[in-house]
PDB file of C-alpha atoms in Angstrom:
ATOM      1  CA  MET V   1      71.001 -25.629  15.552  1.00 45.00           C
ATOM      2  CA  VAL V   2      68.245 -23.286  17.339  1.00 45.00           C
ATOM      3  CA  GLN V   3      65.463 -22.924  15.043  1.00 48.00           C
ATOM      4  CA  ASP V   4      63.433 -20.104  14.599  1.00 45.00           C
ATOM      5  CA  PRO V   5      60.176 -19.913  16.607  1.00 50.00           C
ATOM      6  CA  PRO V   6      57.051 -20.622  14.432  1.00 50.00           C
ATOM      7  CA  ASP V   7      55.085 -17.623  13.004  1.00 48.00           C
ATOM      8  CA  ALA V   8      52.440 -16.659  15.045  1.00 51.00           C
ATOM      9  CA  ALA V   9      49.248 -17.077  13.104  1.00 50.00           C
ATOM     10  CA  PRO V  10      47.878 -13.784  11.830  1.00 54.00           C
ATOM     11  CA  PRO V  11      44.779 -12.398  13.711  1.00 53.00           C
ATOM     12  CA  PRO V  12      41.309 -13.370  12.604  1.00 50.00           C
ATOM     13  CA  PRO V  13      40.260 -10.287  10.277  1.00 51.00           C
ATOM     14  CA  ARG V  14      38.256  -7.721  11.605  1.00 48.00           C
ATOM     15  CA  THR V  15      34.443  -7.732  10.804  1.00 41.00           C
ATOM     16  CA  THR V  16      33.152  -4.412   9.951  1.00 45.00           C
ATOM     17  CA  ARG V  17      29.033  -3.897  11.096  1.00 45.00           C
ATOM     18  CA  THR V  18      27.328  -2.117   8.896  1.00 55.00           C
ATOM     19  CA  TYR V  19      25.387   0.235  10.383  1.00 63.00           C
ATOM     20  CA  LYS V  20      22.371   1.871   9.574  1.00 74.00           C
ATOM     21  CA  SER V  21      20.630   5.496   9.582  1.00 86.00           C
ATOM     22  CA  ARG V  22      17.727   6.039  12.004  1.00 85.00           C
ATOM     23  CA  ASP V  23      16.083   7.053   8.207  1.00 87.00           C
ATOM     24  CA  GLU V  24      17.017   3.582   6.816  1.00 92.00           C
ATOM     25  CA  ARG V  25      16.205   1.586  10.090  1.00 93.00           C
ATOM     26  CA  ARG V  26      12.685   3.230  10.099  1.00 95.00           C
ATOM     27  CA  ARG V  27      11.625   2.773   6.463  1.00 95.00           C
ATOM     28  CA  ALA V  28      12.897  -0.718   7.097  1.00 95.00           C
ATOM     29  CA  ILE V  29      10.613  -1.007   9.983  1.00 96.00           C
ATOM     30  CA  VAL V  30       7.859   0.742   7.918  1.00 94.00           C
ATOM     31  CA  ASP V  31       8.649  -1.827   4.939  1.00 92.00           C
ATOM     32  CA  ALA V  32       8.184  -4.594   7.387  1.00 93.00           C
ATOM     33  CA  THR V  33       5.076  -3.767   8.858  1.00 91.00           C
ATOM     34  CA  ILE V  34       3.206  -2.948   5.226  1.00 87.00           C
ATOM     35  CA  ALA V  35       4.250  -6.187   3.880  1.00 86.00           C
ATOM     36  CA  ILE V  36       3.363  -8.369   7.073  1.00 87.00           C
ATOM     37  CA  ILE V  37      -0.338  -7.395   7.000  1.00 83.00           C
ATOM     38  CA  ALA V  38      -0.263  -7.301   3.073  1.00 79.00           C
ATOM     39  CA  GLU V  39       0.634 -10.859   3.262  1.00 79.00           C
ATOM     40  CA  GLU V  40      -1.231 -11.951   6.365  1.00 80.00           C
ATOM     41  CA  GLY V  41      -3.537  -9.803   8.104  1.00 77.00           C
ATOM     42  CA  LEU V  42      -3.558  -7.080  10.829  1.00 79.00           C
ATOM     43  CA  PRO V  43      -3.723  -9.742  13.659  1.00 82.00           C
ATOM     44  CA  ALA V  44      -0.620 -11.203  12.171  1.00 86.00           C
ATOM     45  CA  TRP V  45       1.197  -8.222  12.695  1.00 89.00           C
ATOM     46  CA  LYS V  46       3.141  -8.777  15.835  1.00 93.00           C
ATOM     47  CA  THR V  47       6.150  -6.794  17.123  1.00 94.00           C
ATOM     48  CA  ALA V  48       7.978 -10.196  17.873  1.00 95.00           C
ATOM     49  CA  LYS V  49       7.364 -11.249  13.814  1.00 95.00           C
ATOM     50  CA  LEU V  50       8.491  -7.870  13.269  1.00 95.00           C
ATOM     51  CA  ALA V  51      11.594  -7.735  14.709  1.00 95.00           C
ATOM     52  CA  ARG V  52      12.977 -11.137  12.989  1.00 95.00           C
ATOM     53  CA  ARG V  53      11.897  -9.834   9.676  1.00 95.00           C
ATOM     54  CA  VAL V  54      13.955  -7.008  10.156  1.00 95.00           C
ATOM     55  CA  GLY V  55      16.485  -8.498  11.589  1.00 93.00           C
ATOM     56  CA  VAL V  56      16.874  -6.906  15.124  1.00 93.00           C
ATOM     57  CA  SER V  57      15.504  -6.949  18.360  1.00 94.00           C
ATOM     58  CA  GLU V  58      12.016  -5.785  19.862  1.00 94.00           C
ATOM     59  CA  PRO V  59      13.369  -2.999  22.157  1.00 94.00           C
ATOM     60  CA  THR V  60      15.016  -1.804  19.189  1.00 94.00           C
ATOM     61  CA  LEU V  61      12.173  -1.348  17.357  1.00 95.00           C
ATOM     62  CA  PHE V  62      10.819   1.618  19.309  1.00 94.00           C
ATOM     63  CA  ARG V  63      14.337   3.262  19.981  1.00 94.00           C
ATOM     64  CA  HIS V  64      12.570   4.236  16.604  1.00 94.00           C
ATOM     65  CA  PHE V  65       9.065   4.331  17.294  1.00 95.00           C
ATOM     66  CA  ALA V  66       7.667   5.449  20.105  1.00 93.00           C
ATOM     67  CA  SER V  67       5.175   2.610  20.340  1.00 92.00           C
ATOM     68  CA  LYS V  68       3.110  -0.037  18.016  1.00 90.00           C
ATOM     69  CA  GLU V  69       0.372   2.508  16.698  1.00 88.00           C
ATOM     70  CA  ASP V  70       3.876   4.919  16.246  1.00 92.00           C
ATOM     71  CA  ILE V  71       4.873   2.551  13.592  1.00 93.00           C
ATOM     72  CA  LEU V  72       1.631   1.720  12.005  1.00 88.00           C
ATOM     73  CA  SER V  73       0.519   5.426  12.023  1.00 88.00           C
ATOM     74  CA  GLU V  74       3.974   5.660  10.123  1.00 91.00           C
ATOM     75  CA  ALA V  75       2.709   2.607   8.239  1.00 89.00           C
ATOM     76  CA  VAL V  76      -0.313   4.501   7.091  1.00 87.00           C
ATOM     77  CA  ARG V  77       1.004   7.528   6.242  1.00 89.00           C
ATOM     78  CA  ARG V  78       3.790   6.550   3.429  1.00 90.00           C
ATOM     79  CA  GLU V  79       0.569   4.315   1.873  1.00 88.00           C
ATOM     80  CA  THR V  80      -1.778   6.975   1.914  1.00 89.00           C
ATOM     81  CA  GLN V  81       0.847   9.497   0.660  1.00 92.00           C
ATOM     82  CA  ALA V  82       1.540   6.998  -2.306  1.00 91.00           C
ATOM     83  CA  VAL V  83      -2.083   6.917  -3.183  1.00 91.00           C
ATOM     84  CA  ARG V  84      -2.161  10.736  -2.881  1.00 93.00           C
ATOM     85  CA  GLN V  85       0.353  10.982  -5.191  1.00 95.00           C
ATOM     86  CA  LEU V  86      -0.872   8.766  -7.618  1.00 95.00           C
ATOM     87  CA  VAL V  87      -4.412   9.906  -8.254  1.00 95.00           C
ATOM     88  CA  GLY V  88      -3.218  13.880  -7.885  1.00 94.00           C
ATOM     89  CA  THR V  89      -0.864  12.919 -10.851  1.00 96.00           C
ATOM     90  CA  TYR V  90      -3.145  11.117 -12.946  1.00 96.00           C
ATOM     91  CA  GLU V  91      -3.978  12.179 -16.149  1.00 92.00           C
ATOM     92  CA  GLY V  92      -4.820   9.297 -18.534  1.00 92.00           C
ATOM     93  CA  THR V  93      -5.796   9.346 -22.272  1.00 92.00           C
ATOM     94  CA  GLY V  94      -9.108   9.265 -24.430  1.00 92.00           C
ATOM     95  CA  ASP V  95     -12.826  10.284 -23.328  1.00 89.00           C
ATOM     96  CA  GLY V  96     -14.031  10.755 -19.255  1.00 89.00           C
ATOM     97  CA  PHE V  97     -14.295   6.990 -18.957  1.00 92.00           C
ATOM     98  CA  HIS V  98     -11.220   5.786 -20.298  1.00 93.00           C
ATOM     99  CA  ARG V  99      -9.770   7.889 -18.070  1.00 95.00           C
ATOM    100  CA  ALA V 100     -11.617   7.333 -15.256  1.00 94.00           C
ATOM    101  CA  LEU V 101     -11.007   3.298 -16.075  1.00 94.00           C
ATOM    102  CA  GLY V 102      -7.938   4.167 -16.047  1.00 95.00           C
ATOM    103  CA  LEU V 103      -7.239   5.378 -12.720  1.00 96.00           C
ATOM    104  CA  VAL V 104      -9.182   2.574 -11.524  1.00 95.00           C
ATOM    105  CA  LEU V 105      -6.343  -0.144 -13.075  1.00 95.00           C
ATOM    106  CA  ALA V 106      -3.398   2.317 -12.225  1.00 95.00           C
ATOM    107  CA  ILE V 107      -4.286   1.593  -8.474  1.00 93.00           C
ATOM    108  CA  LEU V 108      -4.982  -1.614  -8.830  1.00 93.00           C
ATOM    109  CA  HIS V 109      -1.398  -2.440 -10.567  1.00 92.00           C
ATOM    110  CA  TYR V 110       0.077   0.047  -8.013  1.00 90.00           C
ATOM    111  CA  PHE V 111      -1.085  -2.909  -5.519  1.00 87.00           C
ATOM    112  CA  VAL V 112       0.437  -5.360  -7.568  1.00 87.00           C
ATOM    113  CA  GLU V 113       4.058  -3.586  -7.882  1.00 87.00           C
ATOM    114  CA  THR V 114       4.061  -2.848  -3.887  1.00 83.00           C
ATOM    115  CA  GLY V 115       3.082  -6.718  -3.302  1.00 78.00           C
ATOM    116  CA  GLY V 116      -0.413  -5.007  -1.772  1.00 76.00           C
ATOM    117  CA  GLY V 117       0.607  -2.478   0.968  1.00 70.00           C
ATOM    118  CA  PRO V 118      -1.632   0.198  -0.365  1.00 70.00           C
ATOM    119  CA  ILE V 119      -4.802  -2.107   0.144  1.00 68.00           C
ATOM    120  CA  VAL V 120      -4.929  -1.675   3.697  1.00 60.00           C
ATOM    121  CA  ILE V 121      -6.098   1.673   3.307  1.00 59.00           C
ATOM    122  CA  LEU V 122      -8.421   1.182   0.928  1.00 58.00           C
ATOM    123  CA  THR V 123     -10.391  -2.027   2.529  1.00 59.00           C
ATOM    124  CA  GLY V 124     -10.687  -0.500   5.685  1.00 60.00           C
ATOM    125  CA  GLN V 125      -8.370  -3.278   7.723  1.00 62.00           C
ATOM    126  CA  LEU V 126      -6.595  -0.196  10.004  1.00 66.00           C
ATOM    127  CA  VAL V 127     -10.037   2.006  10.441  1.00 63.00           C
ATOM    128  CA  ARG V 128     -10.645   1.292  13.928  1.00 67.00           C
ATOM    129  CA  VAL V 129      -6.862   1.410  15.364  1.00 71.00           C
ATOM    130  CA  SER V 130      -6.995   5.380  16.095  1.00 78.00           C
ATOM    131  CA  PRO V 131      -9.053   8.297  14.731  1.00 82.00           C
ATOM    132  CA  GLU V 132      -5.526   9.840  13.056  1.00 82.00           C
ATOM    133  CA  ILE V 133      -5.633   6.619  11.352  1.00 82.00           C
ATOM    134  CA  ARG V 134      -8.914   6.567  10.434  1.00 82.00           C
ATOM    135  CA  GLN V 135      -8.924  10.117   9.101  1.00 85.00           C
ATOM    136  CA  ASP V 136      -6.081   9.588   6.908  1.00 85.00           C
ATOM    137  CA  ILE V 137      -7.506   6.292   5.254  1.00 85.00           C
ATOM    138  CA  LEU V 138     -10.806   7.793   5.137  1.00 86.00           C
ATOM    139  CA  GLY V 139      -9.399  10.985   3.363  1.00 90.00           C
ATOM    140  CA  THR V 140      -7.655   9.174   1.066  1.00 90.00           C
ATOM    141  CA  VAL V 141     -10.486   6.821  -0.141  1.00 90.00           C
ATOM    142  CA  GLN V 142     -12.775  10.180  -0.477  1.00 94.00           C
ATOM    143  CA  LEU V 143      -9.840  11.639  -2.507  1.00 95.00           C
ATOM    144  CA  VAL V 144     -10.121   9.064  -4.874  1.00 95.00           C
ATOM    145  CA  HIS V 145     -13.907   8.985  -4.892  1.00 96.00           C
ATOM    146  CA  SER V 146     -13.572  12.657  -6.090  1.00 97.00           C
ATOM    147  CA  ARG V 147     -11.475  12.484  -8.582  1.00 97.00           C
ATOM    148  CA  LEU V 148     -13.355   9.057  -9.825  1.00 96.00           C
ATOM    149  CA  THR V 149     -16.596  11.746  -9.907  1.00 96.00           C
ATOM    150  CA  ASP V 150     -15.017  13.946 -11.320  1.00 95.00           C
ATOM    151  CA  LEU V 151     -13.698  11.862 -14.496  1.00 95.00           C
ATOM    152  CA  PHE V 152     -17.086   9.999 -14.584  1.00 94.00           C
ATOM    153  CA  ARG V 153     -18.678  12.970 -14.639  1.00 93.00           C
ATOM    154  CA  ASP V 154     -16.615  14.570 -17.730  1.00 91.00           C
ATOM    155  CA  ALA V 155     -17.356  10.976 -19.452  1.00 91.00           C
ATOM    156  CA  LEU V 156     -21.201  11.806 -18.534  1.00 91.00           C
ATOM    157  CA  ASP V 157     -21.219  14.798 -20.116  1.00 89.00           C
ATOM    158  CA  GLU V 158     -19.518  13.783 -23.455  1.00 85.00           C
ATOM    159  CA  ARG V 159     -22.283  11.560 -24.025  1.00 81.00           C
ATOM    160  CA  SER V 160     -25.570  14.107 -22.634  1.00 77.00           C
ATOM    161  CA  ARG V 161     -26.585  11.787 -19.693  1.00 65.00           C
ATOM    162  CA  SER V 162     -28.053  13.243 -17.240  1.00 68.00           C
ATOM    163  CA  ALA V 163     -29.591  10.809 -15.796  1.00 82.00           C
ATOM    164  CA  ILE V 164     -26.874   8.666 -13.747  1.00 88.00           C
ATOM    165  CA  GLN V 165     -25.176  10.201 -10.897  1.00 93.00           C
ATOM    166  CA  PRO V 166     -21.008  10.165 -11.473  1.00 95.00           C
ATOM    167  CA  SER V 167     -20.997  10.063  -7.819  1.00 96.00           C
ATOM    168  CA  ASP V 168     -23.091   6.956  -7.828  1.00 95.00           C
ATOM    169  CA  LEU V 169     -20.316   5.090 -10.712  1.00 95.00           C
ATOM    170  CA  ALA V 170     -17.264   6.011  -8.956  1.00 96.00           C
ATOM    171  CA  ASP V 171     -19.175   4.191  -5.558  1.00 96.00           C
ATOM    172  CA  LEU V 172     -18.852   1.444  -8.008  1.00 95.00           C
ATOM    173  CA  ALA V 173     -15.168   1.506  -9.134  1.00 95.00           C
ATOM    174  CA  ILE V 174     -14.424   1.721  -5.869  1.00 93.00           C
ATOM    175  CA  ALA V 175     -16.403  -1.236  -5.086  1.00 93.00           C
ATOM    176  CA  THR V 176     -14.797  -2.933  -7.549  1.00 94.00           C
ATOM    177  CA  ILE V 177     -11.510  -2.021  -6.834  1.00 91.00           C
ATOM    178  CA  GLN V 178     -11.623  -3.475  -2.844  1.00 87.00           C
ATOM    179  CA  SER V 179     -13.691  -6.592  -4.008  1.00 89.00           C
ATOM    180  CA  CYS V 180     -10.618  -7.358  -6.839  1.00 90.00           C
ATOM    181  CA  ALA V 181      -7.979  -6.562  -3.760  1.00 86.00           C
ATOM    182  CA  LEU V 182      -9.401  -8.053  -1.369  1.00 82.00           C
ATOM    183  CA  ARG V 183     -10.101 -11.767  -3.750  1.00 87.00           C
ATOM    184  CA  TRP V 184      -6.131 -11.463  -5.167  1.00 88.00           C
ATOM    185  CA  VAL V 185      -4.872 -11.098  -1.276  1.00 80.00           C
ATOM    186  CA  MET V 186      -7.071 -13.625   0.185  1.00 80.00           C
ATOM    187  CA  SER V 187      -5.880 -15.798  -3.052  1.00 85.00           C
ATOM    188  CA  GLU V 188      -2.307 -15.380  -2.266  1.00 81.00           C
ATOM    189  CA  ARG V 189      -1.981 -13.241  -5.058  1.00 86.00           C
ATOM    190  CA  ARG V 190      -3.436 -16.060  -7.781  1.00 90.00           C
ATOM    191  CA  PHE V 191      -6.806 -14.228  -8.072  1.00 92.00           C
ATOM    192  CA  PRO V 192      -6.609 -12.235 -12.032  1.00 93.00           C
ATOM    193  CA  LEU V 193      -6.822  -9.062 -10.387  1.00 92.00           C
ATOM    194  CA  THR V 194      -7.100  -6.572 -13.477  1.00 91.00           C
ATOM    195  CA  GLU V 195      -8.556  -9.163 -16.014  1.00 94.00           C
ATOM    196  CA  ARG V 196     -11.608  -9.470 -13.302  1.00 95.00           C
ATOM    197  CA  ALA V 197     -11.660  -5.644 -12.304  1.00 95.00           C
ATOM    198  CA  GLU V 198     -11.421  -4.909 -16.314  1.00 95.00           C
ATOM    199  CA  SER V 199     -14.715  -6.926 -17.090  1.00 95.00           C
ATOM    200  CA  MET V 200     -16.501  -5.333 -14.333  1.00 94.00           C
ATOM    201  CA  LEU V 201     -15.588  -2.064 -15.320  1.00 93.00           C
ATOM    202  CA  ALA V 202     -16.700  -2.920 -18.405  1.00 92.00           C
ATOM    203  CA  LEU V 203     -20.259  -3.690 -17.124  1.00 90.00           C
ATOM    204  CA  ILE V 204     -20.051  -0.008 -14.989  1.00 88.00           C
ATOM    205  CA  ARG V 205     -19.308   1.401 -19.280  1.00 88.00           C
ATOM    206  CA  ARG V 206     -22.415  -0.584 -20.515  1.00 86.00           C
ATOM    207  CA  ALA V 207     -24.324   0.256 -17.598  1.00 80.00           C
ATOM    208  CA  ALA V 208     -23.679   4.184 -18.071  1.00 78.00           C
TER     209      ALA V 208
END
């Protein structure tokens, strides 16, 4: 009796590759850039490391961005826009001092929520990269300073304290942001960021 030939093995299932759109890929590259700089600092940001983190080859990076500086510019642009939006929409509650100090804490909370990415904006790591990046960063810091100055001016008017300059209080508040944020990053996120900031801001309020 002639046996039927054994059934042929079924073909292996076809795998479907997941393709990301250009916008999705650009966002992933920028996300990874911000994360690397926040975690390890600007010197650690190399294209080989960036490509590994995104899961692509180095040439692929430059199919989406014209240059390494272009990637960095987009990362800075995204973070400055986010900080500007936060400052522009912030209202706060209470008297002038509560609202001013609340803005400082809101910025620090945003740092924590985003893993520290915006710290590169307000701590000046990137100001020497290019004139365009420098102006973007400095403009964002100036916006924060201007908003804090207005809030501290309201606070001083409420207390009828004219001898203290609100811009000086804004400088101290920004110094608090920068100091606490840097210590938080350098301690690998173990430094009690908001707690120390609140203590420093309490001293500013008492001094005023």
